[in-house]
mmCIF file of C-alpha atoms and ligand atoms in Angstrom:
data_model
loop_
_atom_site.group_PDB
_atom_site.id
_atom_site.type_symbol
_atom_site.label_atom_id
_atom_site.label_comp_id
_atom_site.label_asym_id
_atom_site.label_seq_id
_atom_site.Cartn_x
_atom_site.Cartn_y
_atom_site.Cartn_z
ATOM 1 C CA UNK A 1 -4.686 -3.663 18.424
ATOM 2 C CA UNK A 2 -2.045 -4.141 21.203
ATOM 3 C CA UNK A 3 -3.582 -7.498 21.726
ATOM 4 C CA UNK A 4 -4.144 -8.368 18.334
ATOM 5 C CA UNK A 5 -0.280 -7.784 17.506
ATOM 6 C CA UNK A 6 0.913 -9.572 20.693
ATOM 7 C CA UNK A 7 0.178 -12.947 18.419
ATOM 8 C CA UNK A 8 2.847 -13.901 16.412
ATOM 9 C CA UNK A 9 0.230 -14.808 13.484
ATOM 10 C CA UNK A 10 -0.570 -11.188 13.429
ATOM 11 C CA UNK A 11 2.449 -9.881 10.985
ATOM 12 C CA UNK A 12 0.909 -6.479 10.654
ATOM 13 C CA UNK A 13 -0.033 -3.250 11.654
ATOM 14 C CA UNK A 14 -2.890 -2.336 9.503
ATOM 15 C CA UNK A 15 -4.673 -1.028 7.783
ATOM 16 C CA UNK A 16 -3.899 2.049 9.254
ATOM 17 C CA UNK A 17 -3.786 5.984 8.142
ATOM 18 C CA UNK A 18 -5.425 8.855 6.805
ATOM 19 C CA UNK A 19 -8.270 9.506 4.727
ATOM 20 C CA UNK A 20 -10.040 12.693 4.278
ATOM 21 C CA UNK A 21 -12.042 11.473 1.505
ATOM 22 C CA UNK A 22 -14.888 9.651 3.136
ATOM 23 C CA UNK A 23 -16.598 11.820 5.644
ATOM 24 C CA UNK A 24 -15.710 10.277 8.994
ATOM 25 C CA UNK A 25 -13.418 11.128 11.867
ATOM 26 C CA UNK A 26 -11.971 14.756 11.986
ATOM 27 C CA UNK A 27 -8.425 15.452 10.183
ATOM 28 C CA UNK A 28 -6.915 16.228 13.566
ATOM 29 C CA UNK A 29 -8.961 12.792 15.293
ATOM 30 C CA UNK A 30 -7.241 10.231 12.659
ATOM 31 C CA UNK A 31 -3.565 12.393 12.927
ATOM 32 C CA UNK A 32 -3.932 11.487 16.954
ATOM 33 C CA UNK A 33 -5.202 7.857 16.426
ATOM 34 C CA UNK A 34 -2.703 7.173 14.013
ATOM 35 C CA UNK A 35 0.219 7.963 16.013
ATOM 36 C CA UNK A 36 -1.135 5.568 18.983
ATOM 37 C CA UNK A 37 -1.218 3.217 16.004
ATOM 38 C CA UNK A 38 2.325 4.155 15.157
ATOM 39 C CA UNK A 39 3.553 3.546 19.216
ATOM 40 C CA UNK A 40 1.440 0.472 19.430
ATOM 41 C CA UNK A 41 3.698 -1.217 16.153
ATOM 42 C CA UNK A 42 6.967 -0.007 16.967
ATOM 43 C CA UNK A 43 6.721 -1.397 20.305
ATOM 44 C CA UNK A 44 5.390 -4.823 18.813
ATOM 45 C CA UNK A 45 7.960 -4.027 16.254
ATOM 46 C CA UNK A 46 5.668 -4.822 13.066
ATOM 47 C CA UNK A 47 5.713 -3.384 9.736
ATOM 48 C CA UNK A 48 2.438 -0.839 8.712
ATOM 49 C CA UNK A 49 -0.112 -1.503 6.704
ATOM 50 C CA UNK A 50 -1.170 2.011 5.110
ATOM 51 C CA UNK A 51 -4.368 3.461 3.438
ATOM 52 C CA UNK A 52 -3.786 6.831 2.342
ATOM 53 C CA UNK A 53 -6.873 9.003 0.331
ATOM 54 C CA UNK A 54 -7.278 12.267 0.038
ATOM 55 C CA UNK A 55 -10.240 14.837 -1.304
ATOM 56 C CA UNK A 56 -10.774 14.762 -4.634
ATOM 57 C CA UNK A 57 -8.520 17.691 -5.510
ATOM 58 C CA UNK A 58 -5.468 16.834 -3.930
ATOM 59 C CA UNK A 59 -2.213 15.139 -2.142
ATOM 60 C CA UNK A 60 -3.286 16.828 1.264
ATOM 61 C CA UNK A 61 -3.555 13.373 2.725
ATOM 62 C CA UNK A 62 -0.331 12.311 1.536
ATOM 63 C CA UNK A 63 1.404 15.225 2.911
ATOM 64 C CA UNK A 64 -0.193 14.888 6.582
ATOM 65 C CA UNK A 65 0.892 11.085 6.226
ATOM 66 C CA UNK A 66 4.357 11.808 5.309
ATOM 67 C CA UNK A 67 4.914 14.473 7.966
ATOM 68 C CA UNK A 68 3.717 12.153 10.514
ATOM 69 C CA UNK A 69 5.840 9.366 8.807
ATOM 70 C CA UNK A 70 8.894 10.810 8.835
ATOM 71 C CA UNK A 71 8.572 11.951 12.333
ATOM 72 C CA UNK A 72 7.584 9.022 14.429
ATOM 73 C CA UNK A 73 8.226 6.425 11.770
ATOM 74 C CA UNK A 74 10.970 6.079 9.685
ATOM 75 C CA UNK A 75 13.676 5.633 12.091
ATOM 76 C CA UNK A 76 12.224 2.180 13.848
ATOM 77 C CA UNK A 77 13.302 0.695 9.993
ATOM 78 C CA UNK A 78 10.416 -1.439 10.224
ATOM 79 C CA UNK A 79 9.014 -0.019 6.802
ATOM 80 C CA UNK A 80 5.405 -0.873 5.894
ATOM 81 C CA UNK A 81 3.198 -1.016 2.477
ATOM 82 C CA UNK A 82 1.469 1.599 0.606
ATOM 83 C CA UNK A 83 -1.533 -0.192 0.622
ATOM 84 C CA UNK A 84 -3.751 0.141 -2.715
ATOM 85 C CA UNK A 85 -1.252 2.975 -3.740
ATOM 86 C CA UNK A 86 -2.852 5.793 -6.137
ATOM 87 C CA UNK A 87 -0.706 8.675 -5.294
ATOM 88 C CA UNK A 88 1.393 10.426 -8.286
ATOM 89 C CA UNK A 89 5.221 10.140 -8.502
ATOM 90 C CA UNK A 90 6.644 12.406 -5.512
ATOM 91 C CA UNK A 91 3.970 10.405 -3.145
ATOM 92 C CA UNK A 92 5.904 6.824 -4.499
ATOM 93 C CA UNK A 93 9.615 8.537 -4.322
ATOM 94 C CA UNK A 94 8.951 9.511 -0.650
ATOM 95 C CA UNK A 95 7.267 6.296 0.324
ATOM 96 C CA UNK A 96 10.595 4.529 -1.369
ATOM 97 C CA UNK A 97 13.002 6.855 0.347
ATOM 98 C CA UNK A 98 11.750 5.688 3.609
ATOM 99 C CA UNK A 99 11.655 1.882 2.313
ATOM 100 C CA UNK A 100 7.629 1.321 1.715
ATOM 101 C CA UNK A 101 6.897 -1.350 -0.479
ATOM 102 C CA UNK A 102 4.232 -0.051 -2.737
ATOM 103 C CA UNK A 103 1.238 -1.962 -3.481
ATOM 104 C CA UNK A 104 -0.998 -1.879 -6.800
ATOM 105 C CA UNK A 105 -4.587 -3.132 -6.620
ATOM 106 C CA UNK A 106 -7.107 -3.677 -9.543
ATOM 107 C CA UNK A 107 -7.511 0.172 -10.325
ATOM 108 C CA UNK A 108 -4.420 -0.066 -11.936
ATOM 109 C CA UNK A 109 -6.172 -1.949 -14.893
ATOM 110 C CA UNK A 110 -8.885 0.719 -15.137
ATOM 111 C CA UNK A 111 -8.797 3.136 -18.280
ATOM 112 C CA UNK A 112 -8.353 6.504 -16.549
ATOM 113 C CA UNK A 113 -5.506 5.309 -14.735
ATOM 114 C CA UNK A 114 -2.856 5.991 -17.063
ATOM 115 C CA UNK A 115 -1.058 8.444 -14.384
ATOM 116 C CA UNK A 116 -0.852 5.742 -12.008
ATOM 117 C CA UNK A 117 0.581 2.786 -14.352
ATOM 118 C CA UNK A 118 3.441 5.907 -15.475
ATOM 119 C CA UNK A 119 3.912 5.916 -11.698
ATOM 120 C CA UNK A 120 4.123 1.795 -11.468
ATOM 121 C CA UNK A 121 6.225 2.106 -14.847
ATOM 122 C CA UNK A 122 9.333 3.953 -12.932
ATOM 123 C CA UNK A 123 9.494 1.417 -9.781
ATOM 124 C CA UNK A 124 11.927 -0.865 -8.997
ATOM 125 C CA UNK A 125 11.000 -4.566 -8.907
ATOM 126 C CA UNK A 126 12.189 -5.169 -5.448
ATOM 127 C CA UNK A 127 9.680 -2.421 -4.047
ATOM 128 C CA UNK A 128 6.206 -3.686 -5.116
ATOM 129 C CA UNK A 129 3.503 -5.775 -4.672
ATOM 130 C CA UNK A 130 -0.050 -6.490 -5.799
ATOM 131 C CA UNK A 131 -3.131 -7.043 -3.986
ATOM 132 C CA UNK A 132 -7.007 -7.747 -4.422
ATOM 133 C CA UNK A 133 -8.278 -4.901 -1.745
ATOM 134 C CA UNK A 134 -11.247 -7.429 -2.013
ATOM 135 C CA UNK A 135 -14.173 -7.263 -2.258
ATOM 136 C CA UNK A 136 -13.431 -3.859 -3.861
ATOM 137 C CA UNK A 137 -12.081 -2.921 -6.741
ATOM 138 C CA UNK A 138 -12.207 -5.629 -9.239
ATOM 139 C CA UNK A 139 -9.777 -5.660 -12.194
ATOM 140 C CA UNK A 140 -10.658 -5.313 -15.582
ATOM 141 C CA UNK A 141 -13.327 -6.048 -17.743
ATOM 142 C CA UNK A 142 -14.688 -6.905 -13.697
ATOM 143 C CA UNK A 143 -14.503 -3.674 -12.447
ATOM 144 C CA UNK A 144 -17.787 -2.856 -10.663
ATOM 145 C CA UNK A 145 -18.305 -6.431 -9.514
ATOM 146 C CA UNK A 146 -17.642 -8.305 -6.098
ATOM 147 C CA UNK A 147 -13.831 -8.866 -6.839
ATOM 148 C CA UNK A 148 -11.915 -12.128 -6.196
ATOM 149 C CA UNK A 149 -8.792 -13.347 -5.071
ATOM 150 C CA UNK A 150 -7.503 -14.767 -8.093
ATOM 151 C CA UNK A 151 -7.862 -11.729 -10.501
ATOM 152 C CA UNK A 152 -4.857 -10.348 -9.034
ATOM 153 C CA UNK A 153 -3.390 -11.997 -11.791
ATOM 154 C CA UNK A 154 -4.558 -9.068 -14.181
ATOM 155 C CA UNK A 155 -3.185 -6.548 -11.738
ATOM 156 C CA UNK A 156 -0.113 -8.455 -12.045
ATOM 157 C CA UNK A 157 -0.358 -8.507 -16.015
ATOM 158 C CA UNK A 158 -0.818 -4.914 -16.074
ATOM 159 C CA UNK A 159 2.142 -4.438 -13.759
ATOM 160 C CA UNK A 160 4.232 -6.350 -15.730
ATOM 161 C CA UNK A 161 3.299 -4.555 -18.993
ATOM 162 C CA UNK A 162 4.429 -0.973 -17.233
ATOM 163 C CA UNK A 163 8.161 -2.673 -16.204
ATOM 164 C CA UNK A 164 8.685 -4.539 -19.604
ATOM 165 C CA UNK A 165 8.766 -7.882 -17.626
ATOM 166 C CA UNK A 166 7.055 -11.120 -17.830
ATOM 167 C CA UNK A 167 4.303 -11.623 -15.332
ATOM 168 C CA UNK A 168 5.768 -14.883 -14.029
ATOM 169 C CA UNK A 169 8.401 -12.531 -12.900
ATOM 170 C CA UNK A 170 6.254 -9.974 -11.473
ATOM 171 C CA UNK A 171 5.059 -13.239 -9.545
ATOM 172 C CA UNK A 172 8.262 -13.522 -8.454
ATOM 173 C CA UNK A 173 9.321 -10.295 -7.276
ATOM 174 C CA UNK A 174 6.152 -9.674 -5.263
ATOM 175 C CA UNK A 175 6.411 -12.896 -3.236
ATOM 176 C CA UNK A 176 9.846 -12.407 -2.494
ATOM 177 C CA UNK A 177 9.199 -8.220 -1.792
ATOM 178 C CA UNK A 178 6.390 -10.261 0.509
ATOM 179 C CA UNK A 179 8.705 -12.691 2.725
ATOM 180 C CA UNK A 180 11.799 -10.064 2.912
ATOM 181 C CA UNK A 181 9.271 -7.497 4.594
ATOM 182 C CA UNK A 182 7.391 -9.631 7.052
ATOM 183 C CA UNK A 183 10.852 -11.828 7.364
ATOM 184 C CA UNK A 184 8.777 -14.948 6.468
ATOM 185 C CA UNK A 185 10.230 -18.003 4.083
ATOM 186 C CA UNK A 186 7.074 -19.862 2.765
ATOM 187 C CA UNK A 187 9.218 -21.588 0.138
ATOM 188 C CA UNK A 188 6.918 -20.265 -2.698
ATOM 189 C CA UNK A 189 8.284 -18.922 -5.904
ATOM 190 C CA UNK A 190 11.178 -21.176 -6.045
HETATM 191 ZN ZN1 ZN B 1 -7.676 0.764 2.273
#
């Protein structure tokens, strides 16, 4: 990864973090390689890319991630994205407070996710994005099949229906949320 993030193409750290959902690496084994992840970005001084899941029943996950965050994290300022977010409302206010951009992908369009578009509803527009997570988790009426890039648009749609905005500006807001993170100007959205 060291390697990897010595190129200047490479803009990210990611994606890294926990997830005790899928039965892989011990708790304690992805805790210890995510803080070498953690050293490895500071010192390349690149913003995280973070998957967070946890069992079925609850938040323990998140609160291993934020523990870890707040420790050897937060104060290098280089923020990250919740990548894929589906935590509840105290998982979004902490990843805000320690300025994560939070990132919706096409289970925000599916019908049992009402807790999660409430959660999308109360954001502020500078602190989101949206994302495909392809080939997974294809948007609406899709969902099940291989997804594609340009369905983000309905992620997007949905998005915008939560914050009472137009989608064009939900375009908007996520490509500048985009270049202000990664300090990039591509010129788009203009
Ligand atoms: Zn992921």
């Amino acid at each position: 990864m060291d390697g990897l993030l010595a190129e200047p193409e490479v803009i990210a750290c990611g994606e890294i973090g926990l997830d005790y959902y899928h039965e892989g690496a011990a708790k304690d084994v992805q805790r210890s390689g995510l803080l070498k992840q953690l050293e490895i970005a500071a010192a390349r001084k690149r913003p995280i890319l973070i998957h967070c899941r946890g069992t079925q029943e609850g938040m323990d996950a998140w609160d291993d991630l934020f523990a870890v965050l707040e420790e050897h994290w937060s104060r290098t300022g280089l923020g990250g994205v919740m990548h894929c977010f589906g935590g509840g409302w105290e998982q979004a206010r902490r990843s805000l407070e320690m300025g994560f951009l939070i990132s919706f992908a096409g289970n925000l369009t599916y019908p049992k996710a009402q807790p999660l578009r409430d959660v999308a509803a109360k954001l502020p527009l500078d602190r989101i994005l949206v994302e495909t997570d392809a080939p997974w988790l294809a948007p609406m009426p899709d969902r099940g099949k291989r997804n594609e890039p340009a369905w983000v648009a309905r992620t997007a749609e949905t998005l915008a229906a939560q914050l009472g905005v137009e989608p064009a500006e939900i375009a908007l807001a996520t490509t500048k949320n985009f270049e202000r993170l990664f300090g990039l100007k591509s010129g788009m959205g203009n």
